[in-house]
Amino acid sequence: MKHLKSISLLIVAFIIATFSADSQNEDDEKITFQNYIGGSIQLKNMHLWRGIEVSDEVSAITDIHFKTKNDAFRAGLWGGVGVNGKFKEFDYYASFKHSGFEISLWDIYNFSTGATYNNKEAFNYKARETGHFIDLRLSHRLQGSFPLKIFWATLLYGRDRDALNKKNRYSSYIELEYPIISHEGYTLDAGIGGAFALVKGRDLNGVKTKAHFYGDEPNIVDIHLRFSKTFKLGDYKLPVVIMPMWNPEKDYMNMEISLELLSF
């Protein structure tokens, strides 16, 4: 818990410093609402995340965030809800990006109906009890003629315990993604992601195991294609993303369709 408080204080201090510097750089410019607030509303047929089927129902996904004028820093809220009310998620995040590099920290709280973990206490952050998990993300897009994106995420705290609930496994996910086609408004990206635990936990019999948040063994958990196109309906623009995904670890496949209804 002390570590979480320290991280929170650092994030708050960074937000204040970043916005103060940004304000000083534009004393002579007009400050508008759009300079510092952004967000979006999406409609999905389902919600997939790192090879996991988080929701199998039509879901509305919302994001609202504060940002610096150059959009290098963001701090915001992310939420999702299914049309049948089974899927429910509420997250906090902060991110910083520069020259193809991005770092972000997420507090993820999925309190969907029927969860097998604590989904009733939103403010409980005790390591052995919380339904939250803290997700640290790093990514870098290579520049030049080979724009490969390298992504790493590690669960630092919370709902990533071994079966005996004695230690955090620091489950990690690594992904490589490459833009295959970008032509006349169409884009096609291909990605592959694998997962493993940095710390071995134990099963209910006390035997050491390689299980992690995404599966039972270190393995490929996400192979996907991402097709994107923005359609114009008069003055209205509708970005559409179609993403077929295969998970060799879980032995299943799915296809997510996303419509961005609003963006600002």
Short mmCIF file of C-alpha atoms in Angstrom, two decimals:
data_model
loop_
_atom_site.label_atom_id
_atom_site.label_comp_id
_atom_site.label_asym_id
_atom_site.label_seq_id
_atom_site.Cartn_x
_atom_site.Cartn_y
_atom_site.Cartn_z
CA MET A 1 0.00 0.00 0.00
CA LYS A 2 2.92 2.34 0.76
CA HIS A 3 4.23 1.77 -2.78
CA LEU A 4 0.84 2.74 -4.24
CA LYS A 5 0.79 5.97 -2.22
CA SER A 6 4.30 6.84 -3.41
CA ILE A 7 3.35 6.17 -7.03
CA SER A 8 0.19 8.27 -6.67
CA LEU A 9 2.13 11.20 -5.20
CA LEU A 10 4.67 11.03 -8.03
CA ILE A 11 1.89 11.06 -10.63
CA VAL A 12 0.17 14.05 -8.99
CA ALA A 13 3.46 15.96 -8.78
CA PHE A 14 4.21 15.19 -12.42
CA ILE A 15 0.75 16.34 -13.51
CA ILE A 16 1.14 19.66 -11.68
CA ALA A 17 4.64 20.25 -13.05
CA THR A 18 3.66 19.35 -16.60
CA PHE A 19 0.56 21.52 -16.72
CA SER A 20 2.36 24.44 -15.06
CA ALA A 21 5.13 24.33 -17.67
CA ASP A 22 2.60 24.03 -20.47
CA SER A 23 0.67 27.05 -19.20
CA GLN A 24 3.80 29.18 -18.96
CA ASN A 25 4.64 28.44 -22.58
CA GLU A 26 1.38 29.87 -23.85
CA ASP A 27 0.93 33.11 -21.91
CA ASP A 28 0.26 34.94 -25.15
CA GLU A 29 -2.07 32.31 -26.59
CA LYS A 30 -5.77 31.83 -26.09
CA ILE A 31 -6.53 28.91 -23.77
CA THR A 32 -9.55 26.83 -24.84
CA PHE A 33 -11.38 23.82 -23.46
CA GLN A 34 -10.23 21.68 -26.38
CA ASN A 35 -6.57 22.34 -25.52
CA TYR A 36 -6.77 20.40 -22.30
CA ILE A 37 -9.72 17.98 -22.44
CA GLY A 38 -10.10 14.98 -24.73
CA GLY A 39 -12.21 11.89 -24.91
CA SER A 40 -14.07 9.33 -26.98
CA ILE A 41 -17.08 7.02 -27.03
CA GLN A 42 -16.84 3.65 -28.77
CA LEU A 43 -19.31 0.88 -29.45
CA LYS A 44 -17.93 -2.67 -29.62
CA ASN A 45 -19.49 -6.03 -30.38
CA MET A 46 -17.23 -7.45 -27.64
CA HIS A 47 -14.15 -6.36 -25.71
CA LEU A 48 -10.83 -8.16 -26.24
CA TRP A 49 -7.65 -7.35 -24.29
CA ARG A 50 -4.26 -9.05 -24.72
CA GLY A 51 -5.86 -12.26 -25.90
CA ILE A 52 -8.51 -12.26 -23.17
CA GLU A 53 -12.21 -12.09 -23.93
CA VAL A 54 -13.10 -9.51 -21.28
CA SER A 55 -16.69 -9.11 -22.49
CA ASP A 56 -18.75 -11.15 -24.96
CA GLU A 57 -21.61 -8.62 -25.11
CA VAL A 58 -22.06 -5.40 -27.05
CA SER A 59 -20.32 -2.76 -24.96
CA ALA A 60 -19.94 1.00 -24.76
CA ILE A 61 -16.38 2.16 -24.07
CA THR A 62 -15.72 5.69 -22.81
CA ASP A 63 -12.57 7.71 -22.21
CA ILE A 64 -12.20 11.20 -20.75
CA HIS A 65 -8.83 12.77 -20.01
CA PHE A 66 -6.89 15.91 -19.23
CA LYS A 67 -3.94 16.54 -21.52
CA THR A 68 -1.17 19.00 -22.23
CA LYS A 69 -1.61 21.12 -25.34
CA ASN A 70 0.89 19.03 -27.32
CA ASP A 71 -0.83 15.85 -26.05
CA ALA A 72 2.44 14.52 -24.63
CA PHE A 73 0.88 13.90 -21.23
CA ARG A 74 -2.56 12.54 -20.36
CA ALA A 75 -4.35 11.69 -17.13
CA GLY A 76 -7.81 10.26 -17.39
CA LEU A 77 -10.61 7.82 -16.76
CA TRP A 78 -11.55 4.83 -18.90
CA GLY A 79 -14.78 2.90 -18.53
CA GLY A 80 -16.78 0.16 -20.14
CA VAL A 81 -20.27 -1.27 -19.70
CA GLY A 82 -22.11 -4.05 -21.52
CA VAL A 83 -25.65 -3.62 -22.83
CA ASN A 84 -26.83 -6.44 -20.54
CA GLY A 85 -24.99 -5.00 -17.55
CA LYS A 86 -22.70 -8.00 -17.07
CA PHE A 87 -19.49 -6.24 -18.14
CA LYS A 88 -18.47 -3.26 -16.00
CA GLU A 89 -15.04 -1.64 -15.77
CA PHE A 90 -13.66 1.62 -14.37
CA ASP A 91 -9.97 2.55 -14.75
CA TYR A 92 -7.63 5.42 -13.93
CA TYR A 93 -4.54 6.13 -16.01
CA ALA A 94 -1.67 8.53 -16.65
CA SER A 95 0.61 8.47 -19.71
CA PHE A 96 3.54 10.32 -21.23
CA LYS A 97 4.81 10.03 -24.81
CA HIS A 98 7.72 11.52 -26.74
CA SER A 99 9.41 10.65 -30.05
CA GLY A 100 7.75 7.27 -30.44
CA PHE A 101 8.23 6.29 -26.78
CA GLU A 102 5.32 6.01 -24.35
CA ILE A 103 5.03 5.08 -20.68
CA SER A 104 1.75 4.75 -18.81
CA LEU A 105 0.40 3.51 -15.50
CA TRP A 106 -3.13 2.10 -15.21
CA ASP A 107 -5.29 1.21 -12.22
CA ILE A 108 -7.69 -1.34 -13.71
CA TYR A 109 -10.88 -2.36 -11.92
CA ASN A 110 -13.21 -4.78 -13.67
CA PHE A 111 -16.23 -5.35 -11.44
CA SER A 112 -18.29 -7.40 -13.88
CA THR A 113 -21.19 -9.53 -12.65
CA GLY A 114 -20.14 -13.06 -11.74
CA ALA A 115 -16.45 -12.25 -11.18
CA THR A 116 -14.55 -14.86 -9.17
CA TYR A 117 -12.58 -12.17 -7.32
CA ASN A 118 -13.52 -9.19 -5.15
CA ASN A 119 -15.79 -7.02 -7.30
CA LYS A 120 -17.69 -5.35 -4.46
CA GLU A 121 -15.12 -3.07 -2.78
CA ALA A 122 -13.92 -0.37 -5.15
CA PHE A 123 -11.72 1.30 -2.52
CA ASN A 124 -10.10 -1.85 -1.13
CA TYR A 125 -6.45 -1.88 -2.20
CA LYS A 126 -5.17 -4.57 0.17
CA ALA A 127 -2.87 -6.85 -1.81
CA ARG A 128 -4.65 -10.10 -0.89
CA GLU A 129 -8.17 -8.72 -1.21
CA THR A 130 -8.37 -6.06 -3.91
CA GLY A 131 -10.14 -6.49 -7.22
CA HIS A 132 -7.86 -3.88 -8.79
CA PHE A 133 -4.53 -4.41 -10.50
CA ILE A 134 -1.83 -1.87 -11.35
CA ASP A 135 -0.53 -2.18 -14.91
CA LEU A 136 2.73 -0.51 -16.00
CA ARG A 137 3.11 -0.14 -19.78
CA LEU A 138 6.09 0.77 -21.94
CA SER A 139 6.09 1.04 -25.72
CA HIS A 140 8.32 2.34 -28.48
CA ARG A 141 7.64 2.79 -32.19
CA LEU A 142 10.82 2.47 -34.24
CA GLN A 143 11.39 5.36 -36.60
CA GLY A 144 12.28 5.28 -40.31
CA SER A 145 11.57 2.54 -42.82
CA PHE A 146 10.87 -0.18 -40.22
CA PRO A 147 8.16 1.24 -37.91
CA LEU A 148 7.85 -1.77 -35.62
CA LYS A 149 6.04 -1.14 -32.33
CA ILE A 150 7.46 -2.87 -29.25
CA PHE A 151 5.17 -3.08 -26.22
CA TRP A 152 5.81 -4.37 -22.68
CA ALA A 153 3.35 -4.44 -19.75
CA THR A 154 3.82 -5.81 -16.23
CA LEU A 155 1.18 -6.14 -13.50
CA LEU A 156 2.83 -4.54 -10.48
CA TYR A 157 0.23 -5.01 -7.77
CA GLY A 158 -3.19 -6.37 -6.94
CA ARG A 159 -5.20 -9.08 -8.67
CA ASP A 160 -2.24 -11.09 -9.95
CA ARG A 161 -1.63 -13.48 -7.06
CA ASP A 162 -0.66 -17.15 -7.09
CA ALA A 163 -3.24 -19.79 -6.15
CA LEU A 164 -2.23 -19.63 -2.47
CA ASN A 165 -2.59 -15.83 -2.50
CA LYS A 166 0.89 -15.44 -1.00
CA LYS A 167 2.82 -13.56 -3.65
CA ASN A 168 2.43 -11.35 -6.70
CA ARG A 169 3.47 -13.04 -9.96
CA TYR A 170 4.33 -9.83 -11.88
CA SER A 171 2.68 -11.25 -14.98
CA SER A 172 4.15 -9.64 -18.09
CA TYR A 173 2.94 -9.27 -21.65
CA ILE A 174 5.18 -8.47 -24.63
CA GLU A 175 3.82 -7.55 -28.06
CA LEU A 176 5.28 -6.74 -31.46
CA GLU A 177 3.07 -4.94 -33.97
CA TYR A 178 3.86 -3.84 -37.51
CA PRO A 179 1.87 -1.77 -40.04
CA ILE A 180 1.56 -3.94 -43.15
CA ILE A 181 -0.59 -1.67 -45.33
CA SER A 182 -1.42 2.02 -45.25
CA HIS A 183 -3.16 3.14 -48.43
CA GLU A 184 -5.92 5.63 -49.22
CA GLY A 185 -7.23 5.73 -45.65
CA TYR A 186 -7.02 1.99 -45.10
CA THR A 187 -4.54 0.53 -42.61
CA LEU A 188 -3.73 -3.05 -41.72
CA ASP A 189 -1.52 -3.90 -38.74
CA ALA A 190 -0.38 -7.34 -37.60
CA GLY A 191 0.65 -8.17 -34.06
CA ILE A 192 1.78 -11.04 -31.86
CA GLY A 193 1.95 -11.08 -28.07
CA GLY A 194 3.29 -13.49 -25.48
CA ALA A 195 2.90 -13.67 -21.70
CA PHE A 196 4.79 -15.09 -18.72
CA ALA A 197 5.30 -14.55 -14.98
CA LEU A 198 8.42 -12.85 -13.66
CA VAL A 199 7.92 -14.61 -10.30
CA LYS A 200 6.83 -18.24 -10.02
CA GLY A 201 3.88 -18.83 -7.74
CA ARG A 202 2.47 -22.02 -6.26
CA ASP A 203 -0.69 -23.98 -6.99
CA LEU A 204 -3.18 -25.08 -4.33
CA ASN A 205 -0.96 -28.09 -3.54
CA GLY A 206 2.04 -25.86 -2.90
CA VAL A 207 3.83 -26.90 -6.09
CA LYS A 208 5.69 -24.19 -8.01
CA THR A 209 3.97 -23.23 -11.24
CA LYS A 210 4.60 -21.04 -14.28
CA ALA A 211 0.99 -19.85 -14.37
CA HIS A 212 0.40 -16.14 -14.98
CA PHE A 213 -2.52 -13.73 -15.39
CA TYR A 214 -3.02 -14.65 -19.06
CA GLY A 215 -2.63 -18.43 -18.93
CA ASP A 216 -1.09 -21.54 -17.39
CA GLU A 217 2.27 -21.52 -19.18
CA PRO A 218 4.58 -18.99 -20.86
CA ASN A 219 3.14 -18.87 -24.35
CA ILE A 220 1.78 -16.82 -27.23
CA VAL A 221 -1.59 -15.47 -26.09
CA ASP A 222 -2.51 -12.97 -28.82
CA ILE A 223 -2.10 -13.06 -32.60
CA HIS A 224 -4.14 -10.40 -34.33
CA LEU A 225 -4.78 -8.37 -37.44
CA ARG A 226 -6.17 -4.85 -37.12
CA PHE A 227 -8.00 -3.35 -40.09
CA SER A 228 -8.83 0.37 -39.75
CA LYS A 229 -10.80 2.72 -41.96
CA THR A 230 -12.56 6.04 -41.37
CA PHE A 231 -15.83 6.31 -43.26
CA LYS A 232 -17.37 9.68 -44.13
CA LEU A 233 -21.12 10.15 -43.79
CA GLY A 234 -21.58 13.72 -44.94
CA ASP A 235 -19.68 15.85 -42.44
CA TYR A 236 -19.61 12.98 -39.93
CA LYS A 237 -16.54 10.74 -39.69
CA LEU A 238 -16.86 7.19 -38.36
CA PRO A 239 -13.60 5.32 -37.62
CA VAL A 240 -14.10 1.55 -37.80
CA VAL A 241 -11.67 -1.10 -36.56
CA ILE A 242 -12.05 -4.83 -37.25
CA MET A 243 -9.70 -7.10 -35.32
CA PRO A 244 -9.64 -10.90 -35.67
CA MET A 245 -7.65 -12.44 -32.81
CA TRP A 246 -6.27 -15.92 -32.11
CA ASN A 247 -5.09 -17.16 -28.69
CA PRO A 248 -2.96 -20.34 -28.93
CA GLU A 249 -2.61 -20.59 -25.13
CA LYS A 250 -6.37 -20.67 -24.56
CA ASP A 251 -7.11 -22.38 -27.90
CA TYR A 252 -9.79 -19.97 -29.08
CA MET A 253 -10.38 -17.14 -31.55
CA ASN A 254 -12.62 -14.10 -31.71
CA MET A 255 -13.32 -11.01 -33.80
CA GLU A 256 -13.80 -7.56 -32.33
CA ILE A 257 -15.55 -4.77 -34.24
CA SER A 258 -15.25 -1.24 -32.91
CA LEU A 259 -17.03 1.96 -33.98
CA GLU A 260 -15.77 5.29 -32.65
CA LEU A 261 -19.01 7.25 -32.34
CA LEU A 262 -17.48 10.40 -30.88
CA SER A 263 -14.00 11.81 -30.41
CA PHE A 264 -12.88 15.19 -29.12
#
